Coordinates of C-alpha atoms in Angstrom, one line a residue:
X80 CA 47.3 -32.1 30.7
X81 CA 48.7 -34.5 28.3
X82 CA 48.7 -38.5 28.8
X83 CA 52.7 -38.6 27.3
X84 CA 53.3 -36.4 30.0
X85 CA 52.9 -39.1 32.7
X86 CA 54.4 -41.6 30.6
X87 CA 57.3 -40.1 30.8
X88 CA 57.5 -40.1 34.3
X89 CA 56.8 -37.1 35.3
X90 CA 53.1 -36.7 35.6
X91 CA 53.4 -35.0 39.3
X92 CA 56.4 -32.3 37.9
X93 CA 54.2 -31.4 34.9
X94 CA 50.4 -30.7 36.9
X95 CA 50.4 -31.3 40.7
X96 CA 47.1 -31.2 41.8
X97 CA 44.8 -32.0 38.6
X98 CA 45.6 -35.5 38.9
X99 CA 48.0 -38.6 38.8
X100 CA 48.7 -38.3 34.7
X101 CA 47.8 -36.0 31.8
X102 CA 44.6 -36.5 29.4
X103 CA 44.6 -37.7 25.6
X104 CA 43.1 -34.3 24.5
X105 CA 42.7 -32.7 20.8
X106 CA 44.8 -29.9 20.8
X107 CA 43.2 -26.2 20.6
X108 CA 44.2 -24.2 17.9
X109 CA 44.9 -21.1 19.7
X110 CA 48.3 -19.7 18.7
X111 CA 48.2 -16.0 19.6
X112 CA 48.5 -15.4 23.7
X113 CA 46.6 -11.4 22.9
X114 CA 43.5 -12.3 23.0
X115 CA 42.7 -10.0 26.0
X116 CA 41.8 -6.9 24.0
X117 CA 39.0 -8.7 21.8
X118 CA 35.6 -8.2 23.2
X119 CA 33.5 -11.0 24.1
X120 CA 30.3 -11.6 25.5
X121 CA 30.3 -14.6 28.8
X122 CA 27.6 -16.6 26.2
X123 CA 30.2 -16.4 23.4
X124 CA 33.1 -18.3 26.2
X125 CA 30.8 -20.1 28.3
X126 CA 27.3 -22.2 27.3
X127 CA 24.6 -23.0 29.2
X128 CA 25.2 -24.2 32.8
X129 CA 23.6 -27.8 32.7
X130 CA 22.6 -29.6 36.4
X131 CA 24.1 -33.0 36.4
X132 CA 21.4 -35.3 38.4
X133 CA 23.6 -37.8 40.2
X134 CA 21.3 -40.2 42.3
X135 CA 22.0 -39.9 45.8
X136 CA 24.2 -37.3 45.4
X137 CA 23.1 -34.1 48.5
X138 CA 24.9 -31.2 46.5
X139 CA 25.1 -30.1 42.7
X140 CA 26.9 -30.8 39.9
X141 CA 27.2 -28.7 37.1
X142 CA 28.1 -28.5 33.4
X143 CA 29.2 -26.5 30.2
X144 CA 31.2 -26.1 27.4
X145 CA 33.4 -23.6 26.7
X146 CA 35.5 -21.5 23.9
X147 CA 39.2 -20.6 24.4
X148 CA 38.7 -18.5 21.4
X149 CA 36.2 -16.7 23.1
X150 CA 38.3 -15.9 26.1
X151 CA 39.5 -12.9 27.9
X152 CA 40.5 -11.4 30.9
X153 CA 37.7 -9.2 31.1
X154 CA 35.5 -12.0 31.1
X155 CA 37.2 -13.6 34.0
X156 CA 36.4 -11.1 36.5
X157 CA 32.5 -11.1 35.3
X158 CA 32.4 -14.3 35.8
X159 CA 33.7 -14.8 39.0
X160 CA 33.6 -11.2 40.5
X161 CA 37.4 -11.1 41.6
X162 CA 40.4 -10.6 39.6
X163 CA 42.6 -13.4 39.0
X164 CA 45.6 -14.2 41.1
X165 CA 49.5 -14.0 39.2
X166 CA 49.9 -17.2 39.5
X167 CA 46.8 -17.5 36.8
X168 CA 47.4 -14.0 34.6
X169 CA 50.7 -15.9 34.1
X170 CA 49.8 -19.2 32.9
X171 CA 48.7 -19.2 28.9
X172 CA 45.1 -18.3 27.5
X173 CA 44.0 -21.5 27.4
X174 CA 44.8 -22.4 30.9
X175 CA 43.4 -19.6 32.4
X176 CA 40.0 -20.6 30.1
X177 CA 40.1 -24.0 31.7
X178 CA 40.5 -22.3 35.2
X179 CA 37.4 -19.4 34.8
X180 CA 35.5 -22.0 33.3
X181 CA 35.8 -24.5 36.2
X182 CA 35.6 -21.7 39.2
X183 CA 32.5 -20.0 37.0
X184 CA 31.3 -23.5 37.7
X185 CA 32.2 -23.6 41.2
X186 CA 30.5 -20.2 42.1
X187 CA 27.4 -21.0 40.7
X188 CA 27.1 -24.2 42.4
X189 CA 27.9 -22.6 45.6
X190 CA 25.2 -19.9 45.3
X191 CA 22.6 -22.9 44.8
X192 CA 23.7 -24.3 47.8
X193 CA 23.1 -20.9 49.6
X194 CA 26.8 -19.9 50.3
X195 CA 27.9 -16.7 51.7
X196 CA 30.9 -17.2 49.9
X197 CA 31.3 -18.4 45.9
X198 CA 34.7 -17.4 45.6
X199 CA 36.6 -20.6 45.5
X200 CA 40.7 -19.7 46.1
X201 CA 43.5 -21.5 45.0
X202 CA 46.4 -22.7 47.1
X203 CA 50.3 -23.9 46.9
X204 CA 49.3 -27.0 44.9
X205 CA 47.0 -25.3 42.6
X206 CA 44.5 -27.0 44.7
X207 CA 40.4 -25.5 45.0
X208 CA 40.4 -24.1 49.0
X209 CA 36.5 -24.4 48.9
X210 CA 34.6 -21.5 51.6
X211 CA 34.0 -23.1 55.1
X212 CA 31.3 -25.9 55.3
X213 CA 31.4 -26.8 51.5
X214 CA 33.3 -29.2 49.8
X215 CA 33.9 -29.6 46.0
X216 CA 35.8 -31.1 42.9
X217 CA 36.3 -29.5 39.6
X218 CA 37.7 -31.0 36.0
X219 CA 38.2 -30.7 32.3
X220 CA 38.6 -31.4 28.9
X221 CA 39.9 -28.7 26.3
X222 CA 36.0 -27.8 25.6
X223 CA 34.0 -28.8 28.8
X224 CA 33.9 -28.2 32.5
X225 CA 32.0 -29.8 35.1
X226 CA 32.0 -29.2 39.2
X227 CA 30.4 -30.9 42.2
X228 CA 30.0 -29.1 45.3
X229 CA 28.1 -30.2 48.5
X230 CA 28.1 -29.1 52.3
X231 CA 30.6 -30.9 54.4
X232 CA 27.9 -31.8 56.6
X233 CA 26.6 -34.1 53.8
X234 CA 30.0 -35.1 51.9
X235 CA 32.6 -35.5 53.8
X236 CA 34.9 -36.4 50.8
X237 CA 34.3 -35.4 46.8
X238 CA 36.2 -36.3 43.3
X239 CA 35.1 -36.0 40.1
X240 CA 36.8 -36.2 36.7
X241 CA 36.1 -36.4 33.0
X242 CA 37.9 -37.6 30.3
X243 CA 38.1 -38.0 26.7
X244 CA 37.9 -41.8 25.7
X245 CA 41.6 -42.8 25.6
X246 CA 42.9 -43.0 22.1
X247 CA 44.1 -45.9 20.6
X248 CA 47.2 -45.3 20.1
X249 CA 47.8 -45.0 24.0
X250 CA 45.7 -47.7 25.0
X251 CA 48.6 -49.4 25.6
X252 CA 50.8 -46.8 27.6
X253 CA 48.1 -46.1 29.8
X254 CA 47.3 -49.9 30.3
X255 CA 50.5 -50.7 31.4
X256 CA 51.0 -47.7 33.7
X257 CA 47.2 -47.5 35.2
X258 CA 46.0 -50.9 35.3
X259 CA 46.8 -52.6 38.1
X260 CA 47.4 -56.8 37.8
X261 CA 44.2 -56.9 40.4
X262 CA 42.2 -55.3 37.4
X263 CA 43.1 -57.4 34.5
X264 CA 40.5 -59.7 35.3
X265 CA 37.7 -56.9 34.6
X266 CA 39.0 -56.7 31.0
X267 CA 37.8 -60.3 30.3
X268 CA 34.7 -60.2 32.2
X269 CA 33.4 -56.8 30.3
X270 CA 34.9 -57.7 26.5
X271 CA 32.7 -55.8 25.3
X272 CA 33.3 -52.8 27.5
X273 CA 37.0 -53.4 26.7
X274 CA 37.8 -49.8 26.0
X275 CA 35.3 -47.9 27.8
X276 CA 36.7 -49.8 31.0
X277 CA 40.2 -48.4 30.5
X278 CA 39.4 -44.7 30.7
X279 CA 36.8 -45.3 33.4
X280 CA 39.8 -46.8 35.4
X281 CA 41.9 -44.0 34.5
X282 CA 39.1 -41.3 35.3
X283 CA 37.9 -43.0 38.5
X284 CA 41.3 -42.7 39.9
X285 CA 42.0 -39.2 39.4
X286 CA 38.7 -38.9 41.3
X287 CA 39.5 -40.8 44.0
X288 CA 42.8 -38.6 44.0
X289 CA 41.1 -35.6 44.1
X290 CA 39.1 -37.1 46.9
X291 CA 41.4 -38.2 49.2
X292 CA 44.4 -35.6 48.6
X293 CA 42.6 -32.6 50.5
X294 CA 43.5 -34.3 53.6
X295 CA 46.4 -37.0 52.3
X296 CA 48.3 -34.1 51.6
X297 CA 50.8 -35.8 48.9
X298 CA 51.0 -36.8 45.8
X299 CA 50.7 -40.5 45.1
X300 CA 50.3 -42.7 42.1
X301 CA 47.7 -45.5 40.4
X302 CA 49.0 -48.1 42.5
X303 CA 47.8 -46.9 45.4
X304 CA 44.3 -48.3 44.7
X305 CA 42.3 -50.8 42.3
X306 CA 39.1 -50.4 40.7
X307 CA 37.0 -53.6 42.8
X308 CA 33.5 -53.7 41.4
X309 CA 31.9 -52.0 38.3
X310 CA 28.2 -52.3 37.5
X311 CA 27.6 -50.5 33.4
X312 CA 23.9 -51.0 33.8
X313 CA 24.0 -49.2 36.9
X314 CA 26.7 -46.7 36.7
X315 CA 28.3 -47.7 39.6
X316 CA 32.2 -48.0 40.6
X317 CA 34.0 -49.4 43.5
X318 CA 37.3 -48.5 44.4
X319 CA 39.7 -50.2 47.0
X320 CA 42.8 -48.9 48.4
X321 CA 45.6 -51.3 48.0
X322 CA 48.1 -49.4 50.3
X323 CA 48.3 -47.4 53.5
X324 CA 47.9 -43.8 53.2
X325 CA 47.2 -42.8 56.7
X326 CA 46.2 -44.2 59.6
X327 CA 42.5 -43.6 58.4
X328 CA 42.7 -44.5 55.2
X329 CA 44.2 -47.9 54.9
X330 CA 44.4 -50.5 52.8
X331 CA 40.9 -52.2 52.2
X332 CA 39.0 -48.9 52.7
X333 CA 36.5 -49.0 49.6
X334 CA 35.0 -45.6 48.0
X335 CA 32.2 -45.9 45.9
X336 CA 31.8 -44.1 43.3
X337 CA 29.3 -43.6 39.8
X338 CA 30.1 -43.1 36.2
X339 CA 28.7 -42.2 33.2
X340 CA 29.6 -42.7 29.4
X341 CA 29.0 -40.4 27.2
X342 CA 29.8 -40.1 23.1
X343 CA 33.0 -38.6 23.7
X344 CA 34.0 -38.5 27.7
X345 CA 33.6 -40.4 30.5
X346 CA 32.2 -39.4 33.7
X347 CA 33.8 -40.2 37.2
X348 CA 32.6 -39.4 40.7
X349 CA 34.0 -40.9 43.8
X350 CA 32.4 -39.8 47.3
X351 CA 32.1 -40.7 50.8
X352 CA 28.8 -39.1 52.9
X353 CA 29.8 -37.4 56.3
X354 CA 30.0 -40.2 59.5
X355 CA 30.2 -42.8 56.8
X356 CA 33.2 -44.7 58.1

């Protein structure tokens, strides 16, 4: 996903499910689309799977990073014991790295949490259908994946998202189409958080997205909520509808949510525990 994609205005067209807008990423030099007859091992496309502690977070969250170059189809069905759908053998080498990478995520998160079922399916949005009783979120850059997955008796809603620390060059773009005239105030209490504060924004609203579309079922846009309290000692996020999405979910409902900055990427997870609201 590219951030000029949403500028444009056509960030839904371009990627429907992973999120409002694109992400400021380095391109991968991968020109060839034959990479499926090279033989690699999974260590050579995949690292180490690293546990994400999240404080007071019931399920797991996991990590790695991963090597387009390294990719093949072969791989795929290692890693997540099932052959890919069309929908996936079709898209290009480096989507469908992104996609084993995030579901070889997914299934191993699922098998700590005990599940009959690891195979996480896809459906008419490109959406995760997650096996019954289990709710997750996946994301990523161009080199790293991460995925949260918890049982729906714990979390009864789950987002997460990481991005790349917006460039300069589209600090501006992105300002003007992401940051709402509620949030402009953040930028001169946090000066010196100034452009830390602008991808967190971004990032924590493609987790709330991810959050609430599951059972929003449409697409909608930035405006739809405002990021109302941050705490960067603490890692913590609060986010506040500022329209009516369904009866349920209306304006004033507040998500909280945790963050982390990191050299490179930002962090973003927006939940809500089970009987919560």
């Amino acid at each position: 996903m590219k951030l000029n994609i949403f500028i444009s205005g056509r960030m839904a067209k371009m990627d429907k499910y992973n999120g409002f807008c694109s992400k400021a990423k380095k391109n991968v030099r991968i020109e060839r689309d034959d990479m499926t007859d090279v033989k690699h091992s999974t260590s050579d496309f995949m690292a180490s799977k690293l546990q994400i502690l999240i404080p007071s977070f019931s399920g797991v969250c996991y990590q790695s990073n991963f090597y387009v170059e390294s990719y093949t189809d072969a791989l795929a069905c290692t890693l997540l014991a099932t052959e890919l759908k069309p929908e996936i053998t079709h898209a290009v080498i480096k989507r469908r790295a992104e996609f084993v990478a995030g579901r070889s995520l997914a299934r191993h998160a699922l098998q700590q949490l005990g599940a009959d079922d690891s195979v996480v399916d896809i459906d008419k949005h490109r959406a995760p259908v997650w096996p019954a009783g289990f709710v997750g979120s996946i994301s990523h850059t161009d080199t790293l994946a991460v995925c949260a997955v918890a049982r729906c008796q714990d979390i009864e809603r789950l987002g997460v998202d990481i991005e790349e620390y917006i460039a300069d060059e589209m600090a501006y773009f992105v300002f003007a189409s992401v940051v709402t005239e509620a949030e402009r105030v953040l930028f001169d209490q946090y000066p010196l958080y100034r452009h830390a504060l602008l991808t967190v924004i971004f990032s924590a609203k493609e987790s709330l997205f991810k959050a609430l579309f599951p059972v929003v079922g449409h697409y909608f846009g930035f405006e739809v909520a405002r990021l109302k309290e941050i705490n960067f000692s603490a890692g913590t996020l609060v986010m506040e509808l500022t329209t009516d999405l369904m009866p349920e979910l209306a304006v004033g409902r507040c998500f909280n949510g945790q963050f982390r900055l990191h050299d490179s990427y930002v962090f973003t997870m927006i939940m809500e525990r089970a009987g919560a609201y």
